[in-house]
CSV table of C-alpha atoms in Angstrom, one decimal:
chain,number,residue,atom,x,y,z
L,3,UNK,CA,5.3,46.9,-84.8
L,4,UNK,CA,3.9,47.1,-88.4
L,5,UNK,CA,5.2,50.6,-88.6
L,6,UNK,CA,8.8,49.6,-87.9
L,7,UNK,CA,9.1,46.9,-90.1
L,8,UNK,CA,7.7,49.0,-92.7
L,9,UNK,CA,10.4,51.4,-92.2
L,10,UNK,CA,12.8,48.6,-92.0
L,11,UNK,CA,12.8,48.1,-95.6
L,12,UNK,CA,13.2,44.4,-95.6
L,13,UNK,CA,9.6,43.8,-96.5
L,14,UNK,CA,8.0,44.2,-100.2
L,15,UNK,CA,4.6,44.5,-98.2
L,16,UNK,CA,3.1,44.0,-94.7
L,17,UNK,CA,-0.3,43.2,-94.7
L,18,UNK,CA,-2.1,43.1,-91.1
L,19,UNK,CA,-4.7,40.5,-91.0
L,20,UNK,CA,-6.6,37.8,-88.8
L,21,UNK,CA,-4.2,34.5,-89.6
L,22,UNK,CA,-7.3,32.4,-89.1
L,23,UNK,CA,-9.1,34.2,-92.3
L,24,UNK,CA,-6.3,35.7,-93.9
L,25,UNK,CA,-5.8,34.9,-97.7
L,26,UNK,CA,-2.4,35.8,-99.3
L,27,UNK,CA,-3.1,37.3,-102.4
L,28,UNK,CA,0.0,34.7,-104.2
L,29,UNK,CA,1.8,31.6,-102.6
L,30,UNK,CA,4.9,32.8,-99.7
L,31,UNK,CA,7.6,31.3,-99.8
L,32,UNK,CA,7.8,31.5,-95.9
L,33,UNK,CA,5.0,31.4,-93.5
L,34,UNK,CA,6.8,32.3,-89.9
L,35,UNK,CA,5.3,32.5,-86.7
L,36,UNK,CA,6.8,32.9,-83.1
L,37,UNK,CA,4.9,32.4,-80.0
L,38,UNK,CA,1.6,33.9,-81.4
L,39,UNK,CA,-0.5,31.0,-83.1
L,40,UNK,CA,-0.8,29.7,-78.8
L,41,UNK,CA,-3.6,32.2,-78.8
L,42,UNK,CA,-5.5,30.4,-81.4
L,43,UNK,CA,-8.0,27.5,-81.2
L,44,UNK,CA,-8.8,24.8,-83.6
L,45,UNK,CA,-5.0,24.3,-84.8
L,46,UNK,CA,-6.5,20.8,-86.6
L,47,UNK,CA,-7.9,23.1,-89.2
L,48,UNK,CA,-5.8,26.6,-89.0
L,49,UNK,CA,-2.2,24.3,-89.2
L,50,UNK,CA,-3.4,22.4,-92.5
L,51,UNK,CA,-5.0,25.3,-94.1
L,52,UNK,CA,-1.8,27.2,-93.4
L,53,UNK,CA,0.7,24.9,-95.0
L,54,UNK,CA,-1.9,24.6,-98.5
L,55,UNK,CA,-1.4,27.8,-99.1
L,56,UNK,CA,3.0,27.8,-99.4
L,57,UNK,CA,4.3,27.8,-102.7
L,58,UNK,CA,6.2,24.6,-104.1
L,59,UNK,CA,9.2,24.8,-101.4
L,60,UNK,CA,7.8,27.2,-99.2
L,61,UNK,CA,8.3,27.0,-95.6
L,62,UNK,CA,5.8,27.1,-92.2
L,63,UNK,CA,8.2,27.4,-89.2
L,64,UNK,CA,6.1,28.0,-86.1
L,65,UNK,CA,7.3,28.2,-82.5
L,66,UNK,CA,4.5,27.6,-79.5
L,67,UNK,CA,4.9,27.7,-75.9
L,68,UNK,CA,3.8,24.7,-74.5
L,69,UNK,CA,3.1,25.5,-70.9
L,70,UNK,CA,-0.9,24.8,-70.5
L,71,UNK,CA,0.7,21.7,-68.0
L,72,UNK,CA,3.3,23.6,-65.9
L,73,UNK,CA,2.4,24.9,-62.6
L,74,UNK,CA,3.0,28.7,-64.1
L,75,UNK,CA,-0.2,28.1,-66.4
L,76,UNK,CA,-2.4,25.6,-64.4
L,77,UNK,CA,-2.5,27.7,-60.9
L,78,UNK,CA,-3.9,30.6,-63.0
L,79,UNK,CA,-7.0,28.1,-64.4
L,80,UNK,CA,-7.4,26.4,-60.8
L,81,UNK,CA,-7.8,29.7,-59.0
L,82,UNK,CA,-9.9,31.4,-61.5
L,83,UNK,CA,-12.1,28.2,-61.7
L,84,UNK,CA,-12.0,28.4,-57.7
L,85,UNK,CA,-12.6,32.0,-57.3
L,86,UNK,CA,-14.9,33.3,-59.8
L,87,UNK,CA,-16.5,29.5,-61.1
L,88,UNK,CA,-18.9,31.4,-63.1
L,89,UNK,CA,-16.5,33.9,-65.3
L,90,UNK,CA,-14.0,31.1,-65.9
L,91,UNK,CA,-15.0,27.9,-67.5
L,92,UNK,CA,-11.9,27.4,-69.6
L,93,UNK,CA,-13.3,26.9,-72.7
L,94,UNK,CA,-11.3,29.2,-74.4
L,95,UNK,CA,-8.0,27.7,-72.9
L,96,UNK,CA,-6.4,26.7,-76.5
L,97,UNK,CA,-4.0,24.2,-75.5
L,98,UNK,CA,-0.8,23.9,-77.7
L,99,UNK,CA,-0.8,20.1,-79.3
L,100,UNK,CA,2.7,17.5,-78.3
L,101,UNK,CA,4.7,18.2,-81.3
L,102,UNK,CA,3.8,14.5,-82.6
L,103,UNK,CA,0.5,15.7,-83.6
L,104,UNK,CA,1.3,18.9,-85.6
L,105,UNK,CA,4.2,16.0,-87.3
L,106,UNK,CA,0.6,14.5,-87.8
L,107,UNK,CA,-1.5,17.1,-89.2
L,108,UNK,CA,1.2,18.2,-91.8
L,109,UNK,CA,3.0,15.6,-93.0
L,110,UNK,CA,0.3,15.1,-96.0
L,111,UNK,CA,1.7,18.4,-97.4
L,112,UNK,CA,5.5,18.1,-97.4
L,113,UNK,CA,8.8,17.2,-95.2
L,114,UNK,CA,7.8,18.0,-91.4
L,115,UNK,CA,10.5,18.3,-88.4
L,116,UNK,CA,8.9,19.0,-85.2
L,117,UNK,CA,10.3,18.9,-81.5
L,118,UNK,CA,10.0,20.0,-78.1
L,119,UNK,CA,12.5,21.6,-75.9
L,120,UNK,CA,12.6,22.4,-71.7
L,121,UNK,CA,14.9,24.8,-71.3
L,122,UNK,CA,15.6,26.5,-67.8
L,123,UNK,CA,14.9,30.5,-67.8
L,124,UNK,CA,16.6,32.5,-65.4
L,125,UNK,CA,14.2,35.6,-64.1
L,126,UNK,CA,15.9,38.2,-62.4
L,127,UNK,CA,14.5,39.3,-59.3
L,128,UNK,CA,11.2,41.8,-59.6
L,129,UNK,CA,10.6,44.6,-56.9
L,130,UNK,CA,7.0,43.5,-55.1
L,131,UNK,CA,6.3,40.6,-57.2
L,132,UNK,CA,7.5,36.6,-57.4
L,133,UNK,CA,9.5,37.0,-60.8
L,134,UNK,CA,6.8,33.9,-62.3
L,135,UNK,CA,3.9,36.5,-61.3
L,136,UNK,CA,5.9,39.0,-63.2
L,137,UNK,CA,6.6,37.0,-66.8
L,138,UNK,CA,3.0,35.7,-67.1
L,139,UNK,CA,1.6,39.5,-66.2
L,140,UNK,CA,1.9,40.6,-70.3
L,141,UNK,CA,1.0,36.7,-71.7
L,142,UNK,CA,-0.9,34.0,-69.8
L,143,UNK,CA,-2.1,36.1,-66.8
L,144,UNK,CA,-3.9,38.5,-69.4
L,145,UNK,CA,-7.2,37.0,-70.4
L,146,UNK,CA,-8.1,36.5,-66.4
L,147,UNK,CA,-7.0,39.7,-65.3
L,148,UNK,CA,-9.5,41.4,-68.4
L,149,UNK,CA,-12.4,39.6,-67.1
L,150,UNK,CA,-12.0,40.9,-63.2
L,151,UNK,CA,-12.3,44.6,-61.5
L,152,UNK,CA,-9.7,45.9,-60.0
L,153,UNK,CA,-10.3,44.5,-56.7
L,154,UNK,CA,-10.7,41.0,-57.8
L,155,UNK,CA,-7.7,41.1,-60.1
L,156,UNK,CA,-5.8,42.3,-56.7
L,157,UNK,CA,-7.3,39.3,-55.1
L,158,UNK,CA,-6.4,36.8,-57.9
L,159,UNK,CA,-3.1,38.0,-57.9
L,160,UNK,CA,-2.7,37.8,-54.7
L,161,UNK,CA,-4.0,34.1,-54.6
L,162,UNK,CA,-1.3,33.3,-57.8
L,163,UNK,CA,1.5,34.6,-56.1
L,164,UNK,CA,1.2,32.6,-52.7
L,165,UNK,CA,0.5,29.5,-54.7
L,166,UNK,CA,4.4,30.2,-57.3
L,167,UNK,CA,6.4,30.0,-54.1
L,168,UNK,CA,6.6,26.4,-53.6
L,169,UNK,CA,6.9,25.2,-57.4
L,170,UNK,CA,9.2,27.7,-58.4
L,171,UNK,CA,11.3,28.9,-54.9
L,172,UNK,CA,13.3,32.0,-54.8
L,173,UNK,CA,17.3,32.1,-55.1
L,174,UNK,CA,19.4,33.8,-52.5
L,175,UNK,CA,19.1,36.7,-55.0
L,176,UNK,CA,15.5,36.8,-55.6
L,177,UNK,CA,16.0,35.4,-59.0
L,178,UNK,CA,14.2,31.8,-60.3
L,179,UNK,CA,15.0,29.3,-62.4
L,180,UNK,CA,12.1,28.8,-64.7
L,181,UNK,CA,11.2,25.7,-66.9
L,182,UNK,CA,9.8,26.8,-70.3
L,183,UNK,CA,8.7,24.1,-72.7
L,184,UNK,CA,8.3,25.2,-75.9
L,185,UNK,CA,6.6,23.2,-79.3
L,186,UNK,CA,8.4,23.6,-82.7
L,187,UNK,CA,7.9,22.6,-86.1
L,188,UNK,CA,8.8,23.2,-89.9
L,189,UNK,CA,7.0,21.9,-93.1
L,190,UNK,CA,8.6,22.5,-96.2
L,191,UNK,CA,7.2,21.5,-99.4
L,192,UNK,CA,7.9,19.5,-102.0
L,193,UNK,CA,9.5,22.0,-104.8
């Protein structure tokens, strides 16, 4: 990813970087992130500490899924908690805050708009798998399936994809209609 927007030639300079520690060497004008800070904890101090750093003016825009509630995200805590109750005790489950409270935390550093949004996604039908069981594979799904062997993960899986039939049933086609809530916000600065 860095190496293609380095040869995009829209950047003056990438810089990769832990966003909890990182330090930008002057004030951006723009601090963006989309569906990535989620996999952070301890957004009462990384949220604050992110907008101090903007020049006068400058911008944090963040976008969050907000799906620790739906039944997409909570059958993957209650059958790991179920299943393996001594690998899994959800500590590092970093929930995303109601928009409300990152309007909260930032309005001591500027002009803050924040909002939520439901939106239905449609997911094409996936060969051998409930589509759900396919979308959270590469996000959600990933911490638990790095803490199991192989035939546990095939077990877990297994135990996920009976549970996604009945909150998120199949179209004639195979395809589902999927509610995604999602947690927006943008605090600009005073110039």
């Amino acid at each position: 990813m860095m190496a293609a927007a380095g040869q995009s030639g829209a950047y003056s300079a990438l810089v990769k970087a832990d966003i909890a520690e990182w330090t930008p060497d002057e004030a951006p004008a723009l601090i963006f992130s989309n569906a990535a800070l989620q996999w952070l904890g301890d957004h009462d101090r990384l949220m604050p500490r992110l907008a101090a750093m903007l020049a006068p003016g400058g911008s944090l825009a963040v976008q969050m899924p907000r799906q620790y509630g739906a039944p997409s995200h909570r059958f993957l805590r209650d059958i790991a908690a179920a299943m393996f109750p001594d690998r899994f005790t959800l500590e590092d489950a970093h929930p995303v805050a109601p928009a409300a409270h990152y309007w909260e935390l930032l309005c001591p550093f500027g002009e803050v708009q924040a909002w939520e949004t439901e939106f239905i996604q449609h997911l094409e039908p996936t060969p051998g798998a409930h589509p759900v069981r396919r979308f959270t594979e590469s996000t959600a799904m990933r911490p638990f399936l790095a803490r199991l062997a192989a035939d546990e993960a095939s077990a877990f899986v297994a135990a996920y994809e009976s549970s996604l039939a009945a909150a998120y049933p199949l179209r004639p086609d195979g395809s589902v209609l999927f509610t995604f809530r999602r947690c927006f916000f943008v605090m600009t600065r005073p110039d």
